[in-house]
mmCIF file of C-alpha atoms in Angstrom:
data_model
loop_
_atom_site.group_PDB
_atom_site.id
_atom_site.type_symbol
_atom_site.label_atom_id
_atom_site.label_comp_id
_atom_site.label_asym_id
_atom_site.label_seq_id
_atom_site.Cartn_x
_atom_site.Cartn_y
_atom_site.Cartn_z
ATOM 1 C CA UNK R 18 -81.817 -27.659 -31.895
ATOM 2 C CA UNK R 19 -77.976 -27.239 -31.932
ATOM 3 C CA UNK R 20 -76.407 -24.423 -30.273
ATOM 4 C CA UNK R 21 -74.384 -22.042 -31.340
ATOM 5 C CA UNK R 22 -71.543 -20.696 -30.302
ATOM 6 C CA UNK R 23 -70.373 -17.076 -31.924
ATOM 7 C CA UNK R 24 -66.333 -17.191 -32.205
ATOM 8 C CA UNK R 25 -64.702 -13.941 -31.244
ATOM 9 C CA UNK R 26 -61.062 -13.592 -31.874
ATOM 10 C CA UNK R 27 -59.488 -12.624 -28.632
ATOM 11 C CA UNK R 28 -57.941 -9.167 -28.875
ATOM 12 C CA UNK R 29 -54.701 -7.860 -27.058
ATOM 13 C CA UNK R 30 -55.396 -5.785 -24.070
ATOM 14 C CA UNK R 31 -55.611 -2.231 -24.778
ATOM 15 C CA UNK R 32 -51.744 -0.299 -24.748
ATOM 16 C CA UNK R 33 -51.190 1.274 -21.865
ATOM 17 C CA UNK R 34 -49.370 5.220 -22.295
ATOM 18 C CA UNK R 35 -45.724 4.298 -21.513
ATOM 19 C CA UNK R 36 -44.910 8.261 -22.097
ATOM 20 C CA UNK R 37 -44.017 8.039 -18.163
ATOM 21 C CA UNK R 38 -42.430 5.419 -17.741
ATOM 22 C CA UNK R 39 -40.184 6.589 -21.562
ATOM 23 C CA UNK R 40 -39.416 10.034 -18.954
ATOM 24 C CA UNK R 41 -38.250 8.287 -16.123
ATOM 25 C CA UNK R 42 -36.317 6.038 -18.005
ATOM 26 C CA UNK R 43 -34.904 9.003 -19.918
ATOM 27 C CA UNK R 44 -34.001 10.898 -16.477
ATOM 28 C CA UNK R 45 -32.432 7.956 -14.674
ATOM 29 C CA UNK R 46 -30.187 7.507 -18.200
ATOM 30 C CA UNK R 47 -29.521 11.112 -17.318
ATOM 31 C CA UNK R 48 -29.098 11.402 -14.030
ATOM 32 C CA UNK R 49 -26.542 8.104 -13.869
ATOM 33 C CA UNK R 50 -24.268 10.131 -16.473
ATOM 34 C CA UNK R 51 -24.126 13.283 -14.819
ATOM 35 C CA UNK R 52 -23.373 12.028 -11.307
ATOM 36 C CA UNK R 53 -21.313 9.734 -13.070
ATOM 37 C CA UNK R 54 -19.342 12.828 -15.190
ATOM 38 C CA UNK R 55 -19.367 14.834 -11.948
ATOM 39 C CA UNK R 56 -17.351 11.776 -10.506
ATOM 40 C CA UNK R 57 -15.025 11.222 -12.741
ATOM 41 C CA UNK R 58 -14.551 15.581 -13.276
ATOM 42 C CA UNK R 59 -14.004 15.285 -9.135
ATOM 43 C CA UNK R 60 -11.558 12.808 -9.497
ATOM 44 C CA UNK R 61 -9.622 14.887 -11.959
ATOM 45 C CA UNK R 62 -10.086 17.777 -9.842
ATOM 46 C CA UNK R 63 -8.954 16.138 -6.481
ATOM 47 C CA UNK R 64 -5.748 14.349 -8.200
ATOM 48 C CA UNK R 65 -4.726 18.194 -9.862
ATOM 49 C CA UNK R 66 -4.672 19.855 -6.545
ATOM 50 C CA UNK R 67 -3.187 16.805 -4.753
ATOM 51 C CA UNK R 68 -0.178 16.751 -7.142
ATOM 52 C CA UNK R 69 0.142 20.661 -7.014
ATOM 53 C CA UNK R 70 -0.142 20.724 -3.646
ATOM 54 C CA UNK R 71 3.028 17.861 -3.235
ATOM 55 C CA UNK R 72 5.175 19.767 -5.516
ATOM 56 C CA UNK R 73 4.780 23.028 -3.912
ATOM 57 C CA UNK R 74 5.466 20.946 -0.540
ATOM 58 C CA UNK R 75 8.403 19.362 -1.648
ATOM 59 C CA UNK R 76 9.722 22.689 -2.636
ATOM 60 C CA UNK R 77 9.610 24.613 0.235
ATOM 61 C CA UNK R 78 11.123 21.867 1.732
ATOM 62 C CA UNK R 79 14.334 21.861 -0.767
ATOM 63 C CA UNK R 80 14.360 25.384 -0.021
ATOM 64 C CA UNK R 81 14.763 24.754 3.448
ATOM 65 C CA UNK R 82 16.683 21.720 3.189
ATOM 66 C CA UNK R 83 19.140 24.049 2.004
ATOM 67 C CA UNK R 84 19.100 26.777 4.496
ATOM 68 C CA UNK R 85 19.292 23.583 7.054
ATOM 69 C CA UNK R 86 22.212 22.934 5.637
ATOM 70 C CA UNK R 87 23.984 25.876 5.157
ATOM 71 C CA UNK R 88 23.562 25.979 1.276
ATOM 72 C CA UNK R 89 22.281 29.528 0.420
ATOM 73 C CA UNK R 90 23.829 29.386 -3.108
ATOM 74 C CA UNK R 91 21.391 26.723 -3.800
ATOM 75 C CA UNK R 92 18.494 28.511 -1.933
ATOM 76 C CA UNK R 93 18.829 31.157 -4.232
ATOM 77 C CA UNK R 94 18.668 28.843 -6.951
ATOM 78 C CA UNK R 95 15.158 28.053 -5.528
ATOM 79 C CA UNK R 96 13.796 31.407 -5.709
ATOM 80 C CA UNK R 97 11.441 33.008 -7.956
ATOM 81 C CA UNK R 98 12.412 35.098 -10.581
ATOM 82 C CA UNK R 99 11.284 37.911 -8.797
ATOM 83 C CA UNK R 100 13.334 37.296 -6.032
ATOM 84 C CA UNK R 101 16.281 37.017 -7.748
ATOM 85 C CA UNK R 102 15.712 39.980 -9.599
ATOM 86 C CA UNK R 103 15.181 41.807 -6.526
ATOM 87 C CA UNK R 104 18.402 40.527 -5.115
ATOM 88 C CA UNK R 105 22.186 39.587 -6.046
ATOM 89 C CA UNK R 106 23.187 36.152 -5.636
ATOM 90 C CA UNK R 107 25.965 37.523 -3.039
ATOM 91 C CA UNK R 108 23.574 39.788 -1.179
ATOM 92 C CA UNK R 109 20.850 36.925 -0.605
ATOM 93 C CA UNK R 110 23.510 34.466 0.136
ATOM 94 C CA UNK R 111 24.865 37.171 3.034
ATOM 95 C CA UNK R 112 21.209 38.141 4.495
ATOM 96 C CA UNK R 113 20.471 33.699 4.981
ATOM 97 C CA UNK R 114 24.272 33.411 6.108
ATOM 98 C CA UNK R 115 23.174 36.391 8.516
ATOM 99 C CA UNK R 116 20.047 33.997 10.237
ATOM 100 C CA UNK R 117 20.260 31.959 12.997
ATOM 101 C CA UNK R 118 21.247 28.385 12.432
ATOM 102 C CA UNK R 119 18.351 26.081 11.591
ATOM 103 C CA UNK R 120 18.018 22.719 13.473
ATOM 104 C CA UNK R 121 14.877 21.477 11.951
ATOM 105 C CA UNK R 122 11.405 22.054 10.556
ATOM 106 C CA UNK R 123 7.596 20.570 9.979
ATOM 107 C CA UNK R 124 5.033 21.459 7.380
ATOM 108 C CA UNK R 125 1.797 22.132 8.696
ATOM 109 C CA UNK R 126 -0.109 23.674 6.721
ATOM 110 C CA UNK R 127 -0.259 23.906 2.932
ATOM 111 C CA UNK R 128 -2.663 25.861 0.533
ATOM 112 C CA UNK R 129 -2.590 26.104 -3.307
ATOM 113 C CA UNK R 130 -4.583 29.054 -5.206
ATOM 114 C CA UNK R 131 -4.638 29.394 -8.554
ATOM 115 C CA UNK R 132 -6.166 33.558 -9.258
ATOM 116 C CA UNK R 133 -6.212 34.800 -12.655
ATOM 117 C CA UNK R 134 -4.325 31.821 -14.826
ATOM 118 C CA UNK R 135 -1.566 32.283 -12.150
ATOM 119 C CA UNK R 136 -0.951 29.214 -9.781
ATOM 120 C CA UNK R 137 0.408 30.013 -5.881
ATOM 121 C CA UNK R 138 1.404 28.862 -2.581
ATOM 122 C CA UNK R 139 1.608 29.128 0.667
ATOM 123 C CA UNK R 140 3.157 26.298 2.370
ATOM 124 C CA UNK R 141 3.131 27.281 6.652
ATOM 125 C CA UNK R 142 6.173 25.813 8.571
ATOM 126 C CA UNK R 143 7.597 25.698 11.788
ATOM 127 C CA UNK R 144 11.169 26.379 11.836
ATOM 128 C CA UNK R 145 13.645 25.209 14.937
ATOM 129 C CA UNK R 146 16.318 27.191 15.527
ATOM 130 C CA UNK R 147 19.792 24.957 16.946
ATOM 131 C CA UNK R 148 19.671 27.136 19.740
ATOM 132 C CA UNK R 149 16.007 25.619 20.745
ATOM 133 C CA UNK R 150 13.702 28.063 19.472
ATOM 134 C CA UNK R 151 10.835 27.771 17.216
ATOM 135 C CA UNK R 152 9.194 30.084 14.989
ATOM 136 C CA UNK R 153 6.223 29.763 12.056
ATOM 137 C CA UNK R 154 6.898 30.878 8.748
ATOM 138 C CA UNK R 155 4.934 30.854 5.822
ATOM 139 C CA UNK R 156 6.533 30.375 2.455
ATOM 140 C CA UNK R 157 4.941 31.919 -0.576
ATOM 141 C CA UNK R 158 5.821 30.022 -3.891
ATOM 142 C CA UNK R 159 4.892 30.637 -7.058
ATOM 143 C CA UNK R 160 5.015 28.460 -10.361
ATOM 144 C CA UNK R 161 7.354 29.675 -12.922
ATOM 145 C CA UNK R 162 7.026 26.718 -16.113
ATOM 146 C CA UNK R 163 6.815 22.977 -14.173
ATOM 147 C CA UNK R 164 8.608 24.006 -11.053
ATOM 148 C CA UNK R 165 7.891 25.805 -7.461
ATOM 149 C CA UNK R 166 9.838 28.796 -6.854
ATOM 150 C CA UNK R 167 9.919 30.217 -3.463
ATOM 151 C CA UNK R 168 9.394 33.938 -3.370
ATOM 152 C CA UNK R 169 11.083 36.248 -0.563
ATOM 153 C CA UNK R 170 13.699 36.234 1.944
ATOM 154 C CA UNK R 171 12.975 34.234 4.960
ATOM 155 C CA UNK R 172 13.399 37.385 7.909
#
């Protein structure tokens, strides 16, 4: 008697539910392109403050470069608009021509704010008088179109 043998066509093993692994895929996609937005917005972020925070720097230093050198015409020229308005050309230039000769100074500390749409500064310095003294000042400056005005007279 001849056997026989019953052919089955072999069938695919059942689908597995890939609805998991479809969700993590979907959160990893997700989570790459927020951290990586997050990065790129802190980038932004860091290289806005960093260049307001060297322009407000290297006005306050004009602004003393000036009084260092005895140039209080053009440290009036670096004063806000509120300052000036406050204050005649002649009787600014008389109160700086009336303070003590300085010999040098140092940054060391500088903060930027920006409250209500209007951008600020305080840039911290310590002054040395010729005579051998040293005193801290800060030096408020405000932004008035693209450029750092200093605000006040230095007392």
């Amino acid at each position: 008697m001849a056997m026989q043998f019953e052919y089955t066509v072999p069938q695919p093993p059942p689908r597995r539910n890939s609805t998991l692994r479809t969700v993590l895929i979907v959160v990893g996609v997700l989570a790459v392109l927020c951290c990586g937005g997050g990065g790129v917005g802190a980038y932004f972020l860091f290289n806005k403050v960093a260049d307001s925070t060297s322009a407000a720097r290297a006005a306050a230093e004009a602004y003393v470069g000036a009084l260092e050198s005895g140039d209080f015409a053009a440290a009036y020229g670096l004063a806000c608009a509120e300052t000036r308005g406050n204050h005649t050309q002649d009787d600014y230039v008389a109160a700086l021509g009336r303070q003590p000769k300085i010999q040098s100074h140092k940054v060391v500390g500088t903060f930027v704010r920006n409250s209500n749409g209007k951008t600020s500064a305080d840039i911290t310095m310590d002054v040395t008088y010729a005579e051998g003294s040293t005193k801290r000042y800060v030096f408020t400056l405000v932004e008035e179109g693209d450029a750092w005005k200093v605000c006040g007279v230095p007392s």
